JSON list of C-alpha atoms in Angstrom, two decimals:
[
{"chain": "A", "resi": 1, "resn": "UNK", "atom": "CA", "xyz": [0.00, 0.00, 0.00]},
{"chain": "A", "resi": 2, "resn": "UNK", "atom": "CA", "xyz": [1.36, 3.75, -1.00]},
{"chain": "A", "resi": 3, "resn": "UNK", "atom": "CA", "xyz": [1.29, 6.07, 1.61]},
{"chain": "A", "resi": 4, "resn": "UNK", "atom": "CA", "xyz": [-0.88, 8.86, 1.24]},
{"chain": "A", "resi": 5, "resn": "UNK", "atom": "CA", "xyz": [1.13, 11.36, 3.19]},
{"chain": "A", "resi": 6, "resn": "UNK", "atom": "CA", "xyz": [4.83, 10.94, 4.82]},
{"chain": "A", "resi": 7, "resn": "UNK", "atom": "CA", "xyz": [5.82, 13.12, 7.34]},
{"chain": "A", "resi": 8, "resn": "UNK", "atom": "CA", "xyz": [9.54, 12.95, 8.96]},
{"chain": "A", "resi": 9, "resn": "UNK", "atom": "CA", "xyz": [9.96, 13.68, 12.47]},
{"chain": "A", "resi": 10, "resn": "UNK", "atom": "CA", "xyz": [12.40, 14.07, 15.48]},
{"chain": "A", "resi": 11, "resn": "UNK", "atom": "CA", "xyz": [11.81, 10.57, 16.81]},
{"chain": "A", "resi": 12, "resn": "UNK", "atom": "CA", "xyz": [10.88, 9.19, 13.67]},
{"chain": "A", "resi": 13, "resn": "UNK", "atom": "CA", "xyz": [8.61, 9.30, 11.05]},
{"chain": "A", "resi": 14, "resn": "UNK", "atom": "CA", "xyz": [4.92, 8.33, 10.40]},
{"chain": "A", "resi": 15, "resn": "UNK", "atom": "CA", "xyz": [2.48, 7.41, 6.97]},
{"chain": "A", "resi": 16, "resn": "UNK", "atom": "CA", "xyz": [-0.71, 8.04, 6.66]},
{"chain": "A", "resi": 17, "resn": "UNK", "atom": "CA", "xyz": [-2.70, 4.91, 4.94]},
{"chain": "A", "resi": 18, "resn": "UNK", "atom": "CA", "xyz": [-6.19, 5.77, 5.19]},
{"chain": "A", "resi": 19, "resn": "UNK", "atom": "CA", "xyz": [-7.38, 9.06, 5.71]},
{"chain": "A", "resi": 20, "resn": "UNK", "atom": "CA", "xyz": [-11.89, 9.55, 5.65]},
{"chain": "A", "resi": 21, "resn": "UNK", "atom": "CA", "xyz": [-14.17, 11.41, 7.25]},
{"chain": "A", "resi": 22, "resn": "UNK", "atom": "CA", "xyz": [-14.82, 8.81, 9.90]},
{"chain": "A", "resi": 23, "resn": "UNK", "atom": "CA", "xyz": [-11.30, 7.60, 10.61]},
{"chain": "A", "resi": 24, "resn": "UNK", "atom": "CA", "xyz": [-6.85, 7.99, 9.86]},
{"chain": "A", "resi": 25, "resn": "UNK", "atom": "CA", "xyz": [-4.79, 4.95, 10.07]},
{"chain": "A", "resi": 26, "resn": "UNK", "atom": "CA", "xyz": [-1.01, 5.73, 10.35]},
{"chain": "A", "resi": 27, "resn": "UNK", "atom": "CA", "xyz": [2.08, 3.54, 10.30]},
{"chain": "A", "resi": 28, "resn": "UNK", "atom": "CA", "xyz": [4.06, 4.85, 13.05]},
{"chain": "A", "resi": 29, "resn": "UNK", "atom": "CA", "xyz": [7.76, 4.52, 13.14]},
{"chain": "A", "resi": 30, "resn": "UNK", "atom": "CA", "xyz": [10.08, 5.65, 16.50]},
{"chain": "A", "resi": 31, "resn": "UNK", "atom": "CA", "xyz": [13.62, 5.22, 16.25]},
{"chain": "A", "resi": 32, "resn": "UNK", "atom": "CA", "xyz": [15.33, 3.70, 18.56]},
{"chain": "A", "resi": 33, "resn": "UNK", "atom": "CA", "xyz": [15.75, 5.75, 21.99]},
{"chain": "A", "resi": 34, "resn": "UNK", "atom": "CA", "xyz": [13.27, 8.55, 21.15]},
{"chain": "A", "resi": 35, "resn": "UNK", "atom": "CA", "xyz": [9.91, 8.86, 22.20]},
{"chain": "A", "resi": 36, "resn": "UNK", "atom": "CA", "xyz": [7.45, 10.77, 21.37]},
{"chain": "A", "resi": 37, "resn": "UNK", "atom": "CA", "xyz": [5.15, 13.63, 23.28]},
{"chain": "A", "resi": 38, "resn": "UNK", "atom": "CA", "xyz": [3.34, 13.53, 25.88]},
{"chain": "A", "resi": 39, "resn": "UNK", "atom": "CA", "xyz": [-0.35, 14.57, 25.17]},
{"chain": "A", "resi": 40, "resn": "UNK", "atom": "CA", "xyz": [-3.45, 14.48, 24.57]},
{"chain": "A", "resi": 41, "resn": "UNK", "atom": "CA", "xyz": [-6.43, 15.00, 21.79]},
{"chain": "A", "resi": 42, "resn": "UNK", "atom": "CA", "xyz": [-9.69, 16.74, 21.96]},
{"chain": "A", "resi": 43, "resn": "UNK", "atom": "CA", "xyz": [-11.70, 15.12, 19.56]},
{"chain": "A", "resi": 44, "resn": "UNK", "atom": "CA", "xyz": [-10.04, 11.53, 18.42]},
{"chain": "A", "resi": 45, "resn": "UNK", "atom": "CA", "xyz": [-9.37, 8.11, 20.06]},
{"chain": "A", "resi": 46, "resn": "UNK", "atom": "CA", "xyz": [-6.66, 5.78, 19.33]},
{"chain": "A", "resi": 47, "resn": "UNK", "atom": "CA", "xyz": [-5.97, 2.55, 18.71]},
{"chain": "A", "resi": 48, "resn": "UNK", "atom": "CA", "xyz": [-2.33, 1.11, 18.75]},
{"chain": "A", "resi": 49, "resn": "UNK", "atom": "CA", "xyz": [-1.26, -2.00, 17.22]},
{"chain": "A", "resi": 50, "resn": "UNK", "atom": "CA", "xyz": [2.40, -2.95, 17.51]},
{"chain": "A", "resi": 51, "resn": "UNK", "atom": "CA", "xyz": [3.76, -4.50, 14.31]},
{"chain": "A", "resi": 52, "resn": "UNK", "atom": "CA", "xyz": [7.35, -4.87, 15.07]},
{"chain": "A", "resi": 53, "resn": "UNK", "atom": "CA", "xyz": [9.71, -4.11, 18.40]},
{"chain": "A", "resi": 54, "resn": "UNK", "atom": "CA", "xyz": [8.73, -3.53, 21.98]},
{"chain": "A", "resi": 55, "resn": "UNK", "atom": "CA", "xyz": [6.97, 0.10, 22.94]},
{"chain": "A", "resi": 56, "resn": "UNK", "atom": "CA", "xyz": [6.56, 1.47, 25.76]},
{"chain": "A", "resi": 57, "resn": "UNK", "atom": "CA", "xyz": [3.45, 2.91, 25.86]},
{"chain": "A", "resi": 58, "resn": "UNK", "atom": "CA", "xyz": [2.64, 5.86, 28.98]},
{"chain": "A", "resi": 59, "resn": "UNK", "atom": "CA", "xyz": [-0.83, 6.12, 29.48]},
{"chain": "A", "resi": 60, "resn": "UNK", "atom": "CA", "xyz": [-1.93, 8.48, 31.96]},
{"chain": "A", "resi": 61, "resn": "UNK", "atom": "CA", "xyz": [0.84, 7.98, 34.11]},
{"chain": "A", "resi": 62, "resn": "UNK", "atom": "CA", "xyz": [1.30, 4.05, 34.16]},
{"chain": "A", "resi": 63, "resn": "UNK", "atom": "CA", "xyz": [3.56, 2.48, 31.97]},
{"chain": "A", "resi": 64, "resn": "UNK", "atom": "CA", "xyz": [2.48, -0.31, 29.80]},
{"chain": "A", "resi": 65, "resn": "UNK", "atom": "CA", "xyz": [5.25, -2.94, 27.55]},
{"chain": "A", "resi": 66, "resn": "UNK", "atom": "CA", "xyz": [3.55, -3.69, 24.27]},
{"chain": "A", "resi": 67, "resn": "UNK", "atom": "CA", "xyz": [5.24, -6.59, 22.00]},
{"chain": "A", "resi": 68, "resn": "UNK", "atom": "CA", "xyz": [4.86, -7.50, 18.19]},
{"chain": "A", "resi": 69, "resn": "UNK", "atom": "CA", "xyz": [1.25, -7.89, 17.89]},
{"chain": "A", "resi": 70, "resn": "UNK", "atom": "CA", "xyz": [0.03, -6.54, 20.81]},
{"chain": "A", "resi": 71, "resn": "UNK", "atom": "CA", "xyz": [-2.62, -3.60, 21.03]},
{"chain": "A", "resi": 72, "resn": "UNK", "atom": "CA", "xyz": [-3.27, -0.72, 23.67]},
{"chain": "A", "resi": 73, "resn": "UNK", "atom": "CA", "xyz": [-6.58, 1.83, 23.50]},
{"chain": "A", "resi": 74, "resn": "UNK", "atom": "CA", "xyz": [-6.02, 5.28, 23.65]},
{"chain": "A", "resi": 75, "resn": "UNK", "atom": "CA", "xyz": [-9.33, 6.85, 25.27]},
{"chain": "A", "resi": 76, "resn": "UNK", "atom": "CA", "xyz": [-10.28, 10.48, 24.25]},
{"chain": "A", "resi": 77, "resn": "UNK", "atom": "CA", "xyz": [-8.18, 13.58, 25.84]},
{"chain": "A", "resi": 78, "resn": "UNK", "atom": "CA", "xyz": [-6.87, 10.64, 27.56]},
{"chain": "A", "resi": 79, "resn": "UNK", "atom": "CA", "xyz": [-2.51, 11.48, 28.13]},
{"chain": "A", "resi": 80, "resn": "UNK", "atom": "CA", "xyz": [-0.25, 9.35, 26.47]},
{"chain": "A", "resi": 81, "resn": "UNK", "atom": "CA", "xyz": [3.38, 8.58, 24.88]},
{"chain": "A", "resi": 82, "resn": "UNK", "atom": "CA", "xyz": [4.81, 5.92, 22.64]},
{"chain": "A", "resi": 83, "resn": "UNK", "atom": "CA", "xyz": [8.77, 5.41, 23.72]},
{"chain": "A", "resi": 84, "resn": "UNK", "atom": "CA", "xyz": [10.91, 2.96, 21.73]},
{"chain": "A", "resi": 85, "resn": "UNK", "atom": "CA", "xyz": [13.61, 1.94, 24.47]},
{"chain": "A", "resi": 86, "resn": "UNK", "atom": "CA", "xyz": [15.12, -0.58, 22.65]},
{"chain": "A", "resi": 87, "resn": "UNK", "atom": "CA", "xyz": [17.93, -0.32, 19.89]},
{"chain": "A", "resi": 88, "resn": "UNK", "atom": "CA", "xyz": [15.48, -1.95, 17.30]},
{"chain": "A", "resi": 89, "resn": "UNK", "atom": "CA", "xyz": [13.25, 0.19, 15.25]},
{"chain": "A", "resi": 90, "resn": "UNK", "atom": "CA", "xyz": [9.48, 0.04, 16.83]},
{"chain": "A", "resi": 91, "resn": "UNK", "atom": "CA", "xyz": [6.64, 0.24, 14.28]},
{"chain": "A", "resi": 92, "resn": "UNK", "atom": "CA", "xyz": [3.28, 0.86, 15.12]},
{"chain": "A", "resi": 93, "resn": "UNK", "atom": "CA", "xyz": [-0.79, 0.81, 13.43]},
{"chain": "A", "resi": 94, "resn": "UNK", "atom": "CA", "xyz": [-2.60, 3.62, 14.87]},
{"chain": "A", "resi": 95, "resn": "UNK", "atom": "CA", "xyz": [-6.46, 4.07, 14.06]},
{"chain": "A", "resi": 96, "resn": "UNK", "atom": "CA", "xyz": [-8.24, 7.31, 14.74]},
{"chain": "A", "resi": 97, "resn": "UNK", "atom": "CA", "xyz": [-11.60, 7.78, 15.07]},
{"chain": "A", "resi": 98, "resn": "UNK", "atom": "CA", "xyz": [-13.40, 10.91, 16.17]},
{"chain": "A", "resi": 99, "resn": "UNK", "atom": "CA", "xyz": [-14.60, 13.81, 14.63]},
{"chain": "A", "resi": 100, "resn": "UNK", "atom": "CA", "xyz": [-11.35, 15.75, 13.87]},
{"chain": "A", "resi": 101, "resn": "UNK", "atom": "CA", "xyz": [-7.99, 14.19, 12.84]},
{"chain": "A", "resi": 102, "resn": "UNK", "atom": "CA", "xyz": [-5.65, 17.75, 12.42]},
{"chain": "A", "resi": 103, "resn": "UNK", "atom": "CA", "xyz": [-2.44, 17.39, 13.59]},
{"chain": "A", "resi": 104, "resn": "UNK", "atom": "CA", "xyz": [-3.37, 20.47, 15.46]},
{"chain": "A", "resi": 105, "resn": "UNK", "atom": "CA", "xyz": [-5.33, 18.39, 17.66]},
{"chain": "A", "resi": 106, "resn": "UNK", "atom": "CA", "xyz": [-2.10, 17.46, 19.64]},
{"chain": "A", "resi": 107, "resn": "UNK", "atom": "CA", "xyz": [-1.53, 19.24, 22.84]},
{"chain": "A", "resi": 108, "resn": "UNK", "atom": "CA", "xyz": [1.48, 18.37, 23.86]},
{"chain": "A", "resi": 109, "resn": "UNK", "atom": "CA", "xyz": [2.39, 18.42, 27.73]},
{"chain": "A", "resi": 110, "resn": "UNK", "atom": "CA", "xyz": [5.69, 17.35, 27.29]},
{"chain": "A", "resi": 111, "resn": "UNK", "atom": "CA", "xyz": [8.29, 17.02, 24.25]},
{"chain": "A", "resi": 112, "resn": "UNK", "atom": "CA", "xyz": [11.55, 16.34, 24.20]},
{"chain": "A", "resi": 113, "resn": "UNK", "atom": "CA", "xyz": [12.56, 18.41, 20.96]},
{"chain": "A", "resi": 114, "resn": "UNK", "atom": "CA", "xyz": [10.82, 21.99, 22.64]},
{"chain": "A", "resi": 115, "resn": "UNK", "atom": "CA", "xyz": [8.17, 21.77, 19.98]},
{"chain": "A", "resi": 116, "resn": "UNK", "atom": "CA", "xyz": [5.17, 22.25, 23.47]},
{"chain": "A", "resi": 117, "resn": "UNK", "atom": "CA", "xyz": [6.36, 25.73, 23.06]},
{"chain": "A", "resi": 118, "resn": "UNK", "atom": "CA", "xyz": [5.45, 26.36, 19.51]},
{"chain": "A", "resi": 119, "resn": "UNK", "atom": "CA", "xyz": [1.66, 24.92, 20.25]},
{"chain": "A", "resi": 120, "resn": "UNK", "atom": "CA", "xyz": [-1.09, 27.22, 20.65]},
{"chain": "A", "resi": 121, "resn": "UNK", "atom": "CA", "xyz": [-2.46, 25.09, 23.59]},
{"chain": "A", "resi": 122, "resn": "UNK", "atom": "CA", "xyz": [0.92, 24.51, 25.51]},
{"chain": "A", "resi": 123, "resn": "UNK", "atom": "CA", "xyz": [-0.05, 27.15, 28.20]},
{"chain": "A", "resi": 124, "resn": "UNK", "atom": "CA", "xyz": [-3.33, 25.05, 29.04]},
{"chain": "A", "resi": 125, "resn": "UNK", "atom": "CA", "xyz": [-0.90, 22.10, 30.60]},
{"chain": "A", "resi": 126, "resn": "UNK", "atom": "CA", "xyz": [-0.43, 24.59, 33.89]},
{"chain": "A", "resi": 127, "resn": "UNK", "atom": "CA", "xyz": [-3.45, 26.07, 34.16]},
{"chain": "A", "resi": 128, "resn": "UNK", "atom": "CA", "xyz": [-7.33, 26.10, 33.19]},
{"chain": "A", "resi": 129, "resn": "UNK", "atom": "CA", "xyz": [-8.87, 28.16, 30.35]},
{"chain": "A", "resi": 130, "resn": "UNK", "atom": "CA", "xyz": [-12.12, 29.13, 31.62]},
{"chain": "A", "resi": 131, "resn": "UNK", "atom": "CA", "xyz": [-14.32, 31.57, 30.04]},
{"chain": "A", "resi": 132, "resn": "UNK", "atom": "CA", "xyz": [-11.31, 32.67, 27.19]},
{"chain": "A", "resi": 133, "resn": "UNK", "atom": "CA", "xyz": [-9.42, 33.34, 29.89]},
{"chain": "A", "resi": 134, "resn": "UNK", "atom": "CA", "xyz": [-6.25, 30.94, 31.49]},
{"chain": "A", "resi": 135, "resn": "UNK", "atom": "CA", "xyz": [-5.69, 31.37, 34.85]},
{"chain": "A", "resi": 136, "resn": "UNK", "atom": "CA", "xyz": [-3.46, 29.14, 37.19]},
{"chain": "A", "resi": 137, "resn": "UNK", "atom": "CA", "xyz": [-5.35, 26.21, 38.97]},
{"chain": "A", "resi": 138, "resn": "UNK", "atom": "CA", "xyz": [-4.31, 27.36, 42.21]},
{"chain": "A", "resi": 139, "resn": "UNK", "atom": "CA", "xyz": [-6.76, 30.41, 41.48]},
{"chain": "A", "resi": 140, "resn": "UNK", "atom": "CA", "xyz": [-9.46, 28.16, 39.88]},
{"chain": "A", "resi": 141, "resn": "UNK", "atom": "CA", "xyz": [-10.84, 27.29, 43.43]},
{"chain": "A", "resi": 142, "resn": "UNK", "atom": "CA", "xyz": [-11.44, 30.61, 44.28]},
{"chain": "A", "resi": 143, "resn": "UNK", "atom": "CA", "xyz": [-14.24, 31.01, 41.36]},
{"chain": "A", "resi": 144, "resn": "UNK", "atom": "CA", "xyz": [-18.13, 31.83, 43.13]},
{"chain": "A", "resi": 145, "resn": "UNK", "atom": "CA", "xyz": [-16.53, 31.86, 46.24]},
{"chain": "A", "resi": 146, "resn": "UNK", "atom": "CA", "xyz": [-16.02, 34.69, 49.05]},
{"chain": "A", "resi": 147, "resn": "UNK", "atom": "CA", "xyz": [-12.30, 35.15, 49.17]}
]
């Protein structure tokens, strides 16, 4: 199968194979020792299917091993990584579905190439945006109240 779309990045690369209104299958490859973001997507679940290697997958804070074969689900806005820790190539299948499937739909919490400061969203991770406004969640407590 041809890819549709090939896009190079830091800690690898990834091709898109199907791309509709209902769903985006990539082929996801991390190079060995690099990981990718931490974040999380607003309008899109995921489903990862490991085709060859061992990932480590972080998934709201616990760390899962998935092997050749193996698949993990990626719930909605739910945080997550993929992290190759081996010295192999790791390949991955990952199905979208949702109602969006931008590439601007990544908020990244953490990155290792300082890419979190070139997204829009990046100042969300320490704070809350309420009301077009982002305040610090230390002050989100003190909405409605007498203080």
């Amino acid at each position: 199968m041809q890819a549709l779309e090939h896009d190079e990045r830091p800690w690898g690369c990834y091709d898109v194979l199907l791309d509709t209104d209902f769903t985006k299958v990539k082929l996801i490859t991390v190079a060995p020792g690099q990981r990718l973001s931490y974040q999380y997507h607003t309008n899109r679940r995921e489903q990862w299917t490991v085709v060859e290697g061992v990932l480590t997958v972080v998934l709201d804070d616990e760390i899962y091993t998935v092997k050749t074969g193996g698949s993990i689900h990626i719930p909605l806005e739910a945080k997550h990584r993929a992290w190759n820790k081996t010295d192999e190539v790791v390949q991955f299948i990952e199905v979208q579905t949702g109602t969006y499937f931008g590439e601007d739909d990544i908020i990244r919490l953490e990155d290792d190439y300082d890419r979190a400061q070139d997204d829009p969203y990046f100042h969300l991770a320490d704070g809350n945006y309420i009301g077009g406004l982002t305040m610090p969640i230390e002050n989100t407590n003190k909405l409605n109240k007498d203080e």
